[in-house]
């Protein structure tokens, strides 16, 4: 009887190997809100060798939110974005190092205070 | 009670295990295919002793948390699941009364990294790598003279590879294997070019294959030398297995040339020489010369390891996390069942007990048969 229970336990363990993904999401659906006073654009994931992968291409006006874009970026990554001047030209580039993202829906607010940019997940 | 304790231990390991785990690198996943190719042929070498009737193995790593085997890429750290699902089957049968055994074999391993865990259907995510390696072929053995030959194909099927990994495509190798007494020679080819040559000498005397059960000849070493074609950058893997005590305590050392030198050392204790259960203490040397100490426990249906040298080598360099593998592996020959590389077969007490019981019961039955039963009289009952 005990052996039977042990095998049932092993079977459940094996089965859980293929049902965990019901609870663990393998993609992030990200929406960002611009809480700063200037327009921001082009949220990218930065690579160590200098490259970048575009995630959200929207230009977001102060107080506006972006579209919801899904990406496979579950984990910890360096994110980057462009800050635009009033003529829509790139003014500067901002880097958010080691941003931790869990799978599922993520709503983030980007704000600026005294020249320091912050990426906060709500 | 023991099972309850074991279940609790498993859950405890699952909970603490993701805390300090080390990330898996892209390059270790890139090289895992060639390591698996060699491992399958090495396992076959151990399974194919002339006289073996069969070998069956099945196993999967159980890693419940996406933070246990995170992937380090140029972008950062990805949560997800490394996986290795494997199966091996080898069956051999005598051809009439000719003395020859004819056999077939199939080794398969599906491995890689995926963003979600799965058992059959992967997610094939944007950063996934899914490949399977199949080794199949036929064997012919003449057990009376300890002679054997085998050959077949080895096919790598790349199901999914993402942009972060090195380019890889499907490939077909041919392989051949010959064994005579303690000597094994093995080779593989791809498009007319040799890929590996292996020479191994199992000098240790094993009772299972007609050798001594004890004495000096059981303390002789087992060598394995593999030469790999790296297209002008050849490498060598030398391993040594040495019986230290009563074919129950063994030392194993692996050395790589020219790159690493000393790679790993293991001390394995088998409570029974049939090698179905083992307790291991291991040491693995990393590329930066740091030594990683670890160990593990192998039971018939379960293997638990922490920083085990064979996990670091065979599971994409993964360390700092408890590895739980649900597995089963057993060889069989005329003399009984045993694990890979065993010196003796497992004691089969159940067989002896059942035979004794059968003998007793049959004896009683014959004694009962001898008794004469005589009718003392006939009584008639009246019908109402």
CSV table of C-alpha atoms in Angstrom, one decimal:
chain,number,residue,atom,x,y,z
A,1,UNK,CA,0.0,0.0,0.0
A,2,UNK,CA,2.8,2.4,1.0
A,3,UNK,CA,4.6,1.5,-2.2
A,4,UNK,CA,1.5,2.3,-4.2
A,5,UNK,CA,1.2,5.7,-2.5
A,6,UNK,CA,4.9,6.3,-3.3
A,7,UNK,CA,4.3,5.6,-7.0
A,8,UNK,CA,1.2,7.8,-7.0
A,9,UNK,CA,3.4,10.5,-5.5
A,10,UNK,CA,6.1,10.0,-8.1
A,11,UNK,CA,3.4,10.1,-10.9
A,12,UNK,CA,2.1,13.4,-9.6
A,13,UNK,CA,5.6,14.8,-9.4
A,14,UNK,CA,6.2,13.7,-13.0
A,15,UNK,CA,2.8,15.1,-14.1
A,16,UNK,CA,3.5,18.4,-12.4
A,17,UNK,CA,6.4,18.8,-14.8
A,18,UNK,CA,4.0,19.4,-17.6
A,19,UNK,CA,1.3,21.4,-15.7
A,20,UNK,CA,3.4,24.1,-14.0
A,21,UNK,CA,3.1,26.3,-17.1
A,22,UNK,CA,-0.6,26.7,-16.3
A,23,UNK,CA,0.6,28.8,-13.3
A,24,UNK,CA,3.9,30.1,-14.6
A,25,UNK,CA,3.7,32.4,-17.5
A,26,UNK,CA,6.5,32.4,-20.1
A,27,UNK,CA,5.8,35.8,-21.5
A,28,UNK,CA,5.4,39.3,-20.2
A,29,UNK,CA,2.5,41.6,-21.4
A,30,UNK,CA,4.0,45.0,-20.7
A,31,UNK,CA,2.4,48.4,-20.7
A,32,UNK,CA,4.3,51.5,-19.6
A,33,UNK,CA,3.0,54.9,-18.4
A,34,UNK,CA,5.1,58.1,-18.8
A,35,UNK,CA,5.0,59.9,-15.5
A,36,UNK,CA,7.7,62.4,-16.5
A,37,UNK,CA,7.4,65.9,-18.1
A,38,UNK,CA,8.9,64.9,-21.4
A,39,UNK,CA,8.1,62.4,-24.2
A,40,UNK,CA,9.7,59.0,-24.2
A,41,UNK,CA,10.0,56.5,-27.0
A,42,UNK,CA,11.4,53.1,-28.0
A,43,UNK,CA,11.6,50.8,-25.0
A,44,UNK,CA,14.4,48.3,-25.8
A,45,UNK,CA,16.1,45.3,-24.2
A,46,UNK,CA,19.9,46.0,-24.2
A,47,UNK,CA,22.4,43.3,-25.0
A,48,UNK,CA,25.9,43.0,-23.4
A,49,UNK,CA,27.5,43.2,-26.9
A,50,UNK,CA,26.0,46.6,-27.6
A,51,UNK,CA,22.9,45.5,-29.5
A,52,UNK,CA,19.3,46.1,-28.6
A,53,UNK,CA,16.0,44.4,-29.2
A,54,UNK,CA,13.0,46.6,-29.7
A,55,UNK,CA,10.1,45.9,-27.3
A,56,UNK,CA,7.7,48.9,-27.4
A,57,UNK,CA,8.0,51.2,-30.4
A,58,UNK,CA,5.5,53.8,-29.2
A,59,UNK,CA,6.3,57.4,-28.5
A,60,UNK,CA,4.6,58.2,-25.2
A,61,UNK,CA,3.7,61.8,-24.4
A,62,UNK,CA,3.8,63.0,-20.7
A,63,UNK,CA,1.0,61.3,-18.8
A,64,UNK,CA,0.1,58.9,-21.6
A,65,UNK,CA,0.3,55.1,-21.6
A,66,UNK,CA,1.7,52.8,-24.3
A,67,UNK,CA,0.0,49.9,-26.0
A,68,UNK,CA,0.3,46.4,-24.3
A,69,UNK,CA,3.0,44.5,-26.1
A,70,UNK,CA,4.0,41.0,-25.2
A,71,UNK,CA,7.6,39.7,-25.1
A,72,UNK,CA,9.5,36.7,-23.9
A,73,UNK,CA,11.5,38.7,-21.4
A,74,UNK,CA,10.8,36.8,-18.1
A,75,UNK,CA,13.8,37.2,-15.9
A,76,UNK,CA,16.3,40.0,-15.3
A,77,UNK,CA,17.3,42.4,-18.1
A,78,UNK,CA,18.8,45.8,-18.8
A,79,UNK,CA,16.1,48.0,-20.4
A,80,UNK,CA,16.7,51.2,-22.3
A,81,UNK,CA,14.6,54.0,-23.8
A,82,UNK,CA,15.0,57.3,-25.6
A,83,UNK,CA,14.0,60.7,-24.2
A,84,UNK,CA,12.8,63.1,-26.9
A,85,UNK,CA,12.9,66.9,-27.1
A,86,UNK,CA,10.0,69.0,-28.1
A,87,UNK,CA,10.8,68.5,-31.8
A,88,UNK,CA,10.6,64.7,-31.5
A,89,UNK,CA,14.3,64.2,-31.7
A,90,UNK,CA,16.2,61.9,-29.4
A,91,UNK,CA,17.6,64.0,-26.6
A,92,UNK,CA,19.3,61.3,-24.6
A,93,UNK,CA,19.2,57.6,-23.9
A,94,UNK,CA,18.3,56.2,-20.5
A,95,UNK,CA,19.4,52.8,-19.1
A,96,UNK,CA,17.5,50.8,-16.4
A,97,UNK,CA,19.9,48.1,-15.2
A,98,UNK,CA,18.7,44.6,-14.1
A,99,UNK,CA,15.0,45.1,-14.2
A,100,UNK,CA,13.3,42.0,-12.8
A,101,UNK,CA,10.2,40.9,-14.8
A,102,UNK,CA,7.8,38.2,-13.8
A,103,UNK,CA,5.6,36.5,-16.4
A,104,UNK,CA,2.1,37.8,-17.0
A,105,UNK,CA,0.7,41.3,-17.2
A,106,UNK,CA,3.1,44.0,-16.0
A,107,UNK,CA,2.2,47.7,-15.7
A,108,UNK,CA,5.2,50.0,-15.2
A,109,UNK,CA,5.6,53.7,-14.5
A,110,UNK,CA,8.5,55.6,-15.8
A,111,UNK,CA,9.3,58.8,-13.9
A,112,UNK,CA,12.0,61.4,-13.6
A,113,UNK,CA,13.2,63.4,-10.6
A,114,UNK,CA,16.2,65.7,-10.6
A,115,UNK,CA,17.6,64.0,-13.7
A,116,UNK,CA,17.2,60.5,-12.2
A,117,UNK,CA,15.0,58.1,-14.1
A,118,UNK,CA,13.0,55.4,-12.4
A,119,UNK,CA,11.2,52.3,-13.7
A,120,UNK,CA,8.6,51.2,-11.2
A,121,UNK,CA,6.4,48.1,-11.6
A,122,UNK,CA,2.9,48.5,-10.1
B,1,UNK,CA,7.2,6.2,7.9
B,2,UNK,CA,10.3,6.2,5.7
B,3,UNK,CA,8.3,7.1,2.7
B,4,UNK,CA,6.7,10.0,4.6
B,5,UNK,CA,10.1,11.2,5.6
B,6,UNK,CA,11.3,10.9,2.0
B,7,UNK,CA,8.3,12.8,0.6
B,8,UNK,CA,9.0,15.6,3.2
B,9,UNK,CA,12.6,15.7,2.2
B,10,UNK,CA,11.7,16.0,-1.5
B,11,UNK,CA,9.4,18.9,-0.9
B,12,UNK,CA,12.0,20.5,1.4
B,13,UNK,CA,14.6,20.2,-1.4
B,14,UNK,CA,12.2,21.6,-3.9
B,15,UNK,CA,11.6,24.7,-1.7
B,16,UNK,CA,15.2,25.5,-0.9
B,17,UNK,CA,16.7,24.4,-4.1
B,18,UNK,CA,16.2,27.6,-6.3
B,19,UNK,CA,17.8,29.9,-3.8
B,20,UNK,CA,21.5,29.6,-4.7
B,21,UNK,CA,21.4,28.1,-8.2
B,22,UNK,CA,24.0,29.0,-10.8
B,23,UNK,CA,22.9,30.1,-14.2
B,24,UNK,CA,23.3,28.0,-17.3
B,25,UNK,CA,25.3,29.6,-20.1
B,26,UNK,CA,24.5,29.6,-23.8
B,27,UNK,CA,27.8,28.0,-24.7
B,28,UNK,CA,27.1,25.0,-22.3
B,29,UNK,CA,23.8,24.4,-24.1
B,30,UNK,CA,25.6,24.7,-27.5
B,31,UNK,CA,28.1,22.0,-26.5
B,32,UNK,CA,25.6,19.7,-24.8
B,33,UNK,CA,24.7,17.9,-28.0
B,34,UNK,CA,28.2,16.5,-28.6
B,35,UNK,CA,28.5,15.6,-24.9
B,36,UNK,CA,25.2,13.7,-25.2
B,37,UNK,CA,26.4,11.9,-28.4
B,38,UNK,CA,29.4,10.6,-26.5
B,39,UNK,CA,27.5,9.7,-23.4
B,40,UNK,CA,25.0,7.6,-25.3
B,41,UNK,CA,27.8,5.6,-26.9
B,42,UNK,CA,29.6,5.3,-23.6
B,43,UNK,CA,26.4,4.0,-21.9
B,44,UNK,CA,25.9,1.5,-24.7
B,45,UNK,CA,29.5,0.3,-24.3
B,46,UNK,CA,28.7,-0.4,-20.6
B,47,UNK,CA,25.4,-2.1,-21.4
B,48,UNK,CA,26.7,-4.2,-24.3
B,49,UNK,CA,28.7,-7.0,-22.7
B,50,UNK,CA,28.4,-10.3,-24.7
B,51,UNK,CA,25.9,-12.3,-22.7
B,52,UNK,CA,23.6,-9.4,-21.7
B,53,UNK,CA,20.0,-10.1,-22.5
B,54,UNK,CA,18.8,-6.5,-22.2
B,55,UNK,CA,19.0,-3.1,-20.7
B,56,UNK,CA,16.2,-0.6,-20.1
B,57,UNK,CA,16.5,2.9,-18.8
B,58,UNK,CA,14.1,5.9,-18.5
B,59,UNK,CA,14.6,9.2,-16.8
B,60,UNK,CA,13.6,12.8,-16.5
B,61,UNK,CA,15.0,15.6,-14.4
B,62,UNK,CA,12.4,17.2,-12.1
B,63,UNK,CA,13.0,20.9,-11.7
B,64,UNK,CA,9.8,22.6,-10.5
B,65,UNK,CA,11.0,26.2,-10.3
B,66,UNK,CA,11.9,28.5,-13.3
B,67,UNK,CA,14.6,30.1,-11.2
B,68,UNK,CA,16.5,26.8,-10.7
B,69,UNK,CA,18.0,26.6,-14.1
B,70,UNK,CA,18.0,30.2,-15.4
B,71,UNK,CA,19.7,30.9,-18.7
B,72,UNK,CA,22.4,33.6,-18.9
B,73,UNK,CA,22.5,35.2,-22.4
B,74,UNK,CA,23.9,38.4,-23.8
B,75,UNK,CA,20.5,40.1,-22.8
B,76,UNK,CA,20.5,39.0,-19.2
B,77,UNK,CA,19.0,36.3,-17.1
B,78,UNK,CA,16.1,34.3,-18.4
B,79,UNK,CA,13.7,32.4,-16.2
B,80,UNK,CA,13.0,28.9,-17.5
B,81,UNK,CA,13.6,25.2,-17.4
B,82,UNK,CA,16.6,23.2,-18.6
B,83,UNK,CA,15.4,19.7,-19.4
B,84,UNK,CA,16.8,16.2,-20.2
B,85,UNK,CA,14.4,13.4,-21.0
B,86,UNK,CA,16.0,10.1,-21.8
B,87,UNK,CA,15.3,6.5,-22.6
B,88,UNK,CA,17.4,3.6,-23.6
B,89,UNK,CA,16.5,0.1,-24.7
B,90,UNK,CA,18.6,-2.9,-25.7
B,91,UNK,CA,17.4,-6.4,-26.2
B,92,UNK,CA,19.4,-9.4,-27.4
B,93,UNK,CA,18.2,-13.0,-28.1
B,94,UNK,CA,20.1,-16.2,-29.0
B,95,UNK,CA,19.9,-17.2,-32.7
B,96,UNK,CA,18.7,-20.8,-32.4
B,97,UNK,CA,21.5,-23.0,-31.1
B,98,UNK,CA,24.3,-21.2,-33.0
B,99,UNK,CA,25.7,-19.6,-29.8
B,100,UNK,CA,25.3,-16.1,-31.3
B,101,UNK,CA,23.1,-13.4,-29.8
B,102,UNK,CA,21.4,-10.9,-32.1
B,103,UNK,CA,20.3,-7.6,-30.6
B,104,UNK,CA,18.8,-4.2,-31.3
B,105,UNK,CA,19.2,-0.9,-29.4
B,106,UNK,CA,17.8,2.5,-29.2
B,107,UNK,CA,19.1,5.3,-27.1
B,108,UNK,CA,17.2,8.7,-27.2
B,109,UNK,CA,17.7,11.9,-25.3
B,110,UNK,CA,15.7,15.1,-25.7
B,111,UNK,CA,17.5,18.0,-24.1
B,112,UNK,CA,17.7,21.8,-24.1
B,113,UNK,CA,16.2,24.8,-22.4
B,114,UNK,CA,12.6,26.1,-22.7
B,115,UNK,CA,10.7,29.0,-21.2
B,116,UNK,CA,8.0,26.7,-19.9
B,117,UNK,CA,8.3,23.2,-18.5
B,118,UNK,CA,6.8,20.3,-20.4
B,119,UNK,CA,6.8,16.6,-20.7
B,120,UNK,CA,6.0,16.0,-24.4
B,121,UNK,CA,5.2,19.3,-26.2
B,122,UNK,CA,7.7,22.2,-25.6
B,123,UNK,CA,6.7,25.8,-25.9
B,124,UNK,CA,9.4,26.5,-28.5
B,125,UNK,CA,9.8,30.0,-27.0
B,126,UNK,CA,11.9,32.9,-28.4
B,127,UNK,CA,15.0,31.7,-26.4
B,128,UNK,CA,14.4,28.0,-26.5
B,129,UNK,CA,16.8,25.2,-27.6
B,130,UNK,CA,15.2,21.8,-28.2
B,131,UNK,CA,17.2,19.0,-29.7
B,132,UNK,CA,17.0,15.2,-29.6
B,133,UNK,CA,19.8,12.7,-30.1
B,134,UNK,CA,19.0,9.1,-31.2
B,135,UNK,CA,21.5,6.3,-31.3
B,136,UNK,CA,20.2,3.1,-32.9
B,137,UNK,CA,21.7,0.0,-34.4
B,138,UNK,CA,22.1,-3.8,-34.2
B,139,UNK,CA,24.4,-6.0,-32.2
B,140,UNK,CA,25.9,-9.5,-32.7
B,141,UNK,CA,27.6,-11.3,-29.8
B,142,UNK,CA,29.3,-14.6,-29.2
B,143,UNK,CA,29.2,-14.9,-25.4
B,144,UNK,CA,31.2,-18.1,-25.2
B,145,UNK,CA,34.3,-16.3,-26.5
B,146,UNK,CA,33.4,-12.8,-25.0
B,147,UNK,CA,33.2,-11.5,-28.6
B,148,UNK,CA,30.8,-8.8,-29.8
B,149,UNK,CA,30.2,-6.3,-32.6
B,150,UNK,CA,27.7,-3.6,-33.1
B,151,UNK,CA,27.0,-0.8,-35.5
B,152,UNK,CA,24.3,1.7,-36.4
B,153,UNK,CA,23.5,5.4,-36.8
B,154,UNK,CA,23.3,8.4,-34.5
B,155,UNK,CA,21.0,11.1,-35.5
B,156,UNK,CA,20.7,14.6,-34.0
B,157,UNK,CA,17.4,16.4,-34.6
B,158,UNK,CA,17.4,20.1,-33.9
B,159,UNK,CA,13.7,20.9,-33.2
B,160,UNK,CA,14.2,24.6,-32.3
B,161,UNK,CA,17.2,26.9,-31.9
B,162,UNK,CA,17.0,30.6,-31.1
B,163,UNK,CA,19.2,33.4,-32.4
B,164,UNK,CA,21.3,33.5,-29.2
B,165,UNK,CA,22.7,30.0,-29.9
B,166,UNK,CA,25.3,28.9,-32.3
B,167,UNK,CA,24.1,27.7,-35.7
B,168,UNK,CA,23.2,24.0,-35.6
B,169,UNK,CA,21.5,21.6,-38.0
B,170,UNK,CA,20.4,18.0,-38.1
B,171,UNK,CA,23.2,15.5,-38.6
B,172,UNK,CA,23.7,11.8,-39.1
B,173,UNK,CA,26.7,9.9,-37.8
B,174,UNK,CA,27.6,6.3,-38.4
B,175,UNK,CA,29.2,4.3,-35.6
B,176,UNK,CA,30.8,1.0,-35.1
B,177,UNK,CA,31.8,-0.9,-32.0
B,178,UNK,CA,33.8,-4.1,-31.3
B,179,UNK,CA,34.6,-5.9,-28.1
B,180,UNK,CA,36.7,-8.8,-27.2
B,181,UNK,CA,37.2,-9.8,-23.6
B,182,UNK,CA,38.3,-6.7,-21.7
B,183,UNK,CA,39.0,-4.6,-24.9
B,184,UNK,CA,36.5,-2.3,-26.6
B,185,UNK,CA,37.1,-0.3,-29.7
B,186,UNK,CA,34.5,2.2,-30.9
B,187,UNK,CA,34.4,4.9,-33.6
B,188,UNK,CA,31.9,7.2,-35.3
B,189,UNK,CA,31.9,9.0,-38.7
B,190,UNK,CA,30.1,12.0,-40.2
B,191,UNK,CA,30.1,12.4,-44.0
B,192,UNK,CA,33.2,10.2,-44.4
B,193,UNK,CA,35.2,12.0,-41.7
B,194,UNK,CA,35.9,10.3,-38.3
B,195,UNK,CA,34.4,12.0,-35.3
B,196,UNK,CA,35.7,9.9,-32.4
B,197,UNK,CA,37.7,6.9,-31.6
B,198,UNK,CA,37.5,5.1,-28.3
B,199,UNK,CA,39.7,2.4,-26.8
B,200,UNK,CA,38.8,1.0,-23.4
B,201,UNK,CA,40.2,-1.8,-21.3
B,202,UNK,CA,38.0,-3.2,-18.5
B,203,UNK,CA,40.7,-5.2,-16.7
B,204,UNK,CA,38.8,-5.6,-13.5
B,205,UNK,CA,37.6,-9.2,-13.0
B,206,UNK,CA,33.8,-9.4,-12.6
B,207,UNK,CA,32.0,-12.5,-11.4
B,208,UNK,CA,29.0,-11.5,-13.5
B,209,UNK,CA,31.0,-12.2,-16.7
B,210,UNK,CA,32.7,-15.4,-15.5
B,211,UNK,CA,35.6,-13.7,-13.6
B,212,UNK,CA,36.7,-13.9,-10.0
B,213,UNK,CA,34.4,-12.9,-7.2
B,214,UNK,CA,37.2,-11.7,-5.1
B,215,UNK,CA,41.0,-11.5,-5.1
B,216,UNK,CA,43.7,-9.4,-6.7
B,217,UNK,CA,42.2,-9.5,-10.2
B,218,UNK,CA,39.1,-7.6,-9.0
B,219,UNK,CA,41.4,-4.7,-8.1
B,220,UNK,CA,42.7,-4.1,-11.6
B,221,UNK,CA,41.8,-0.7,-13.2
B,222,UNK,CA,39.3,0.1,-16.0
B,223,UNK,CA,40.6,2.6,-18.5
B,224,UNK,CA,38.7,4.5,-21.2
B,225,UNK,CA,40.4,6.8,-23.7
B,226,UNK,CA,38.3,8.8,-26.2
B,227,UNK,CA,39.8,10.9,-29.0
B,228,UNK,CA,37.5,13.5,-30.5
B,229,UNK,CA,37.9,15.2,-33.9
B,230,UNK,CA,37.6,18.9,-33.4
B,231,UNK,CA,38.5,19.8,-37.0
B,232,UNK,CA,42.2,20.4,-36.3
B,233,UNK,CA,41.6,21.0,-32.6
B,234,UNK,CA,41.4,17.4,-31.4
B,235,UNK,CA,40.7,16.6,-27.8
B,236,UNK,CA,41.2,13.6,-25.5
B,237,UNK,CA,39.1,12.3,-22.6
B,238,UNK,CA,40.7,9.8,-20.3
B,239,UNK,CA,38.8,8.2,-17.5
B,240,UNK,CA,39.9,5.6,-14.9
B,241,UNK,CA,37.8,3.5,-12.6
B,242,UNK,CA,39.4,1.7,-9.7
B,243,UNK,CA,37.9,-0.7,-7.3
B,244,UNK,CA,39.0,0.3,-3.8
B,245,UNK,CA,37.1,-2.2,-1.6
B,246,UNK,CA,35.2,-5.4,-2.4
B,247,UNK,CA,33.8,-4.0,-5.7
B,248,UNK,CA,31.6,-1.8,-3.6
B,249,UNK,CA,33.7,1.3,-3.2
B,250,UNK,CA,35.1,2.8,-6.4
B,251,UNK,CA,37.1,5.8,-7.4
B,252,UNK,CA,36.6,7.4,-10.8
B,253,UNK,CA,38.8,10.1,-12.3
B,254,UNK,CA,38.3,12.0,-15.6
B,255,UNK,CA,41.0,14.0,-17.4
B,256,UNK,CA,40.6,16.2,-20.5
B,257,UNK,CA,43.4,17.1,-22.9
B,258,UNK,CA,44.6,19.6,-24.0
B,259,UNK,CA,42.1,22.1,-22.5
B,260,UNK,CA,41.2,21.3,-18.8
B,261,UNK,CA,43.6,18.6,-17.5
B,262,UNK,CA,42.0,17.2,-14.4
B,263,UNK,CA,38.2,17.4,-14.8
B,264,UNK,CA,36.4,15.4,-12.1
B,265,UNK,CA,36.9,12.8,-9.4
B,266,UNK,CA,34.2,10.7,-7.8
B,267,UNK,CA,34.1,8.3,-4.9
B,268,UNK,CA,31.2,5.9,-5.3
B,269,UNK,CA,29.9,3.5,-2.7
B,270,UNK,CA,27.6,0.7,-3.8
B,271,UNK,CA,26.0,-1.1,-0.8
B,272,UNK,CA,25.7,-4.1,-3.2
B,273,UNK,CA,28.0,-4.9,-6.1
B,274,UNK,CA,25.0,-5.0,-8.4
B,275,UNK,CA,25.2,-1.2,-8.5
B,276,UNK,CA,21.5,-0.5,-8.2
B,277,UNK,CA,21.9,1.8,-5.3
B,278,UNK,CA,24.9,4.2,-4.9
B,279,UNK,CA,26.1,7.0,-2.6
B,280,UNK,CA,28.6,9.4,-4.3
B,281,UNK,CA,31.0,12.1,-3.2
B,282,UNK,CA,32.3,14.1,-6.2
B,283,UNK,CA,34.7,16.9,-7.1
B,284,UNK,CA,34.5,18.9,-10.4
B,285,UNK,CA,37.1,21.3,-11.7
B,286,UNK,CA,35.5,24.4,-13.4
B,287,UNK,CA,37.1,26.2,-16.3
B,288,UNK,CA,38.4,28.9,-13.9
B,289,UNK,CA,40.2,26.1,-11.9
B,290,UNK,CA,37.7,26.4,-8.9
B,291,UNK,CA,36.8,23.0,-7.4
B,292,UNK,CA,33.2,22.2,-6.8
B,293,UNK,CA,32.4,19.5,-4.2
B,294,UNK,CA,29.2,17.7,-4.3
B,295,UNK,CA,27.4,14.4,-3.9
B,296,UNK,CA,24.4,12.3,-4.6
B,297,UNK,CA,22.3,9.3,-3.9
B,298,UNK,CA,20.9,6.9,-6.5
B,299,UNK,CA,17.9,4.7,-5.7
B,300,UNK,CA,16.1,2.4,-8.1
B,301,UNK,CA,13.5,5.1,-9.0
B,302,UNK,CA,15.0,8.3,-7.9
B,303,UNK,CA,18.4,10.1,-8.0
B,304,UNK,CA,19.1,13.2,-5.9
B,305,UNK,CA,22.3,15.2,-6.4
B,306,UNK,CA,23.8,18.4,-5.3
B,307,UNK,CA,26.8,19.8,-7.3
B,308,UNK,CA,27.3,16.2,-8.5
B,309,UNK,CA,30.1,16.1,-11.1
B,310,UNK,CA,28.0,14.1,-13.6
B,311,UNK,CA,25.2,16.8,-13.3
B,312,UNK,CA,27.7,19.6,-13.9
B,313,UNK,CA,29.1,17.7,-16.9
B,314,UNK,CA,25.9,16.3,-18.3
B,315,UNK,CA,23.3,18.9,-17.3
B,316,UNK,CA,24.6,22.0,-18.9
B,317,UNK,CA,27.0,23.0,-16.1
B,318,UNK,CA,24.2,23.4,-13.7
B,319,UNK,CA,25.2,23.6,-10.0
B,320,UNK,CA,24.2,25.2,-6.7
B,321,UNK,CA,20.8,23.5,-6.9
B,322,UNK,CA,19.4,20.1,-5.9
B,323,UNK,CA,18.9,17.9,-8.9
B,324,UNK,CA,16.0,15.4,-8.6
B,325,UNK,CA,15.8,12.8,-11.4
B,326,UNK,CA,13.0,10.4,-11.7
B,327,UNK,CA,14.6,7.4,-13.3
B,328,UNK,CA,14.8,3.7,-13.7
B,329,UNK,CA,17.7,1.7,-15.2
B,330,UNK,CA,18.3,-2.0,-15.1
B,331,UNK,CA,20.4,-4.6,-17.1
B,332,UNK,CA,19.6,-8.3,-17.3
B,333,UNK,CA,21.5,-11.4,-18.1
B,334,UNK,CA,21.0,-15.1,-17.4
B,335,UNK,CA,22.4,-14.6,-13.9
B,336,UNK,CA,19.9,-11.9,-12.9
B,337,UNK,CA,19.5,-8.1,-12.8
B,338,UNK,CA,22.1,-5.5,-12.2
B,339,UNK,CA,23.1,-1.8,-12.9
B,340,UNK,CA,25.5,-0.6,-15.6
B,341,UNK,CA,29.1,-1.7,-15.0
B,342,UNK,CA,28.2,-4.0,-12.1
B,343,UNK,CA,30.5,-6.8,-10.9
B,344,UNK,CA,27.7,-9.0,-9.6
B,345,UNK,CA,24.0,-9.4,-10.2
B,346,UNK,CA,21.5,-8.4,-7.5
B,347,UNK,CA,20.6,-11.1,-5.0
B,348,UNK,CA,17.3,-12.5,-6.0
B,349,UNK,CA,16.0,-13.8,-2.6
B,350,UNK,CA,12.4,-13.8,-3.7
B,351,UNK,CA,13.1,-16.5,-6.3
B,352,UNK,CA,14.7,-18.8,-3.8
B,353,UNK,CA,11.9,-18.4,-1.2
B,354,UNK,CA,9.1,-19.0,-3.7
B,355,UNK,CA,10.9,-22.1,-5.0
B,356,UNK,CA,11.1,-23.5,-1.4
B,357,UNK,CA,7.5,-22.8,-0.7
B,358,UNK,CA,6.5,-24.5,-3.9
B,359,UNK,CA,8.6,-27.6,-3.0
B,360,UNK,CA,7.0,-27.8,0.4
B,361,UNK,CA,3.4,-27.4,-0.8
B,362,UNK,CA,4.0,-30.0,-3.6
B,363,UNK,CA,5.4,-32.4,-1.0
B,364,UNK,CA,2.3,-32.0,1.2
B,365,UNK,CA,0.1,-32.5,-1.7
B,366,UNK,CA,1.7,-35.9,-2.6
B,367,UNK,CA,1.5,-37.0,1.0
B,368,UNK,CA,-2.2,-36.2,1.0
B,369,UNK,CA,-2.6,-38.1,-2.2
B,370,UNK,CA,-1.3,-41.3,-0.6
B,371,UNK,CA,-4.0,-41.3,2.2
B,372,UNK,CA,-6.8,-43.7,1.5
B,373,UNK,CA,-10.3,-42.4,2.0
B,374,UNK,CA,-12.8,-45.1,2.8
B,375,UNK,CA,-16.5,-44.8,3.0
B,376,UNK,CA,-17.9,-45.7,6.4
B,377,UNK,CA,-21.4,-46.4,5.2
B,378,UNK,CA,-24.2,-45.0,3.1
B,379,UNK,CA,-26.9,-42.9,4.6
B,380,UNK,CA,-30.0,-42.3,2.8
B,381,UNK,CA,-32.2,-39.3,3.5
B,382,UNK,CA,-35.8,-39.4,3.0
B,383,UNK,CA,-37.2,-36.8,0.8
B,384,UNK,CA,-40.0,-34.6,2.4
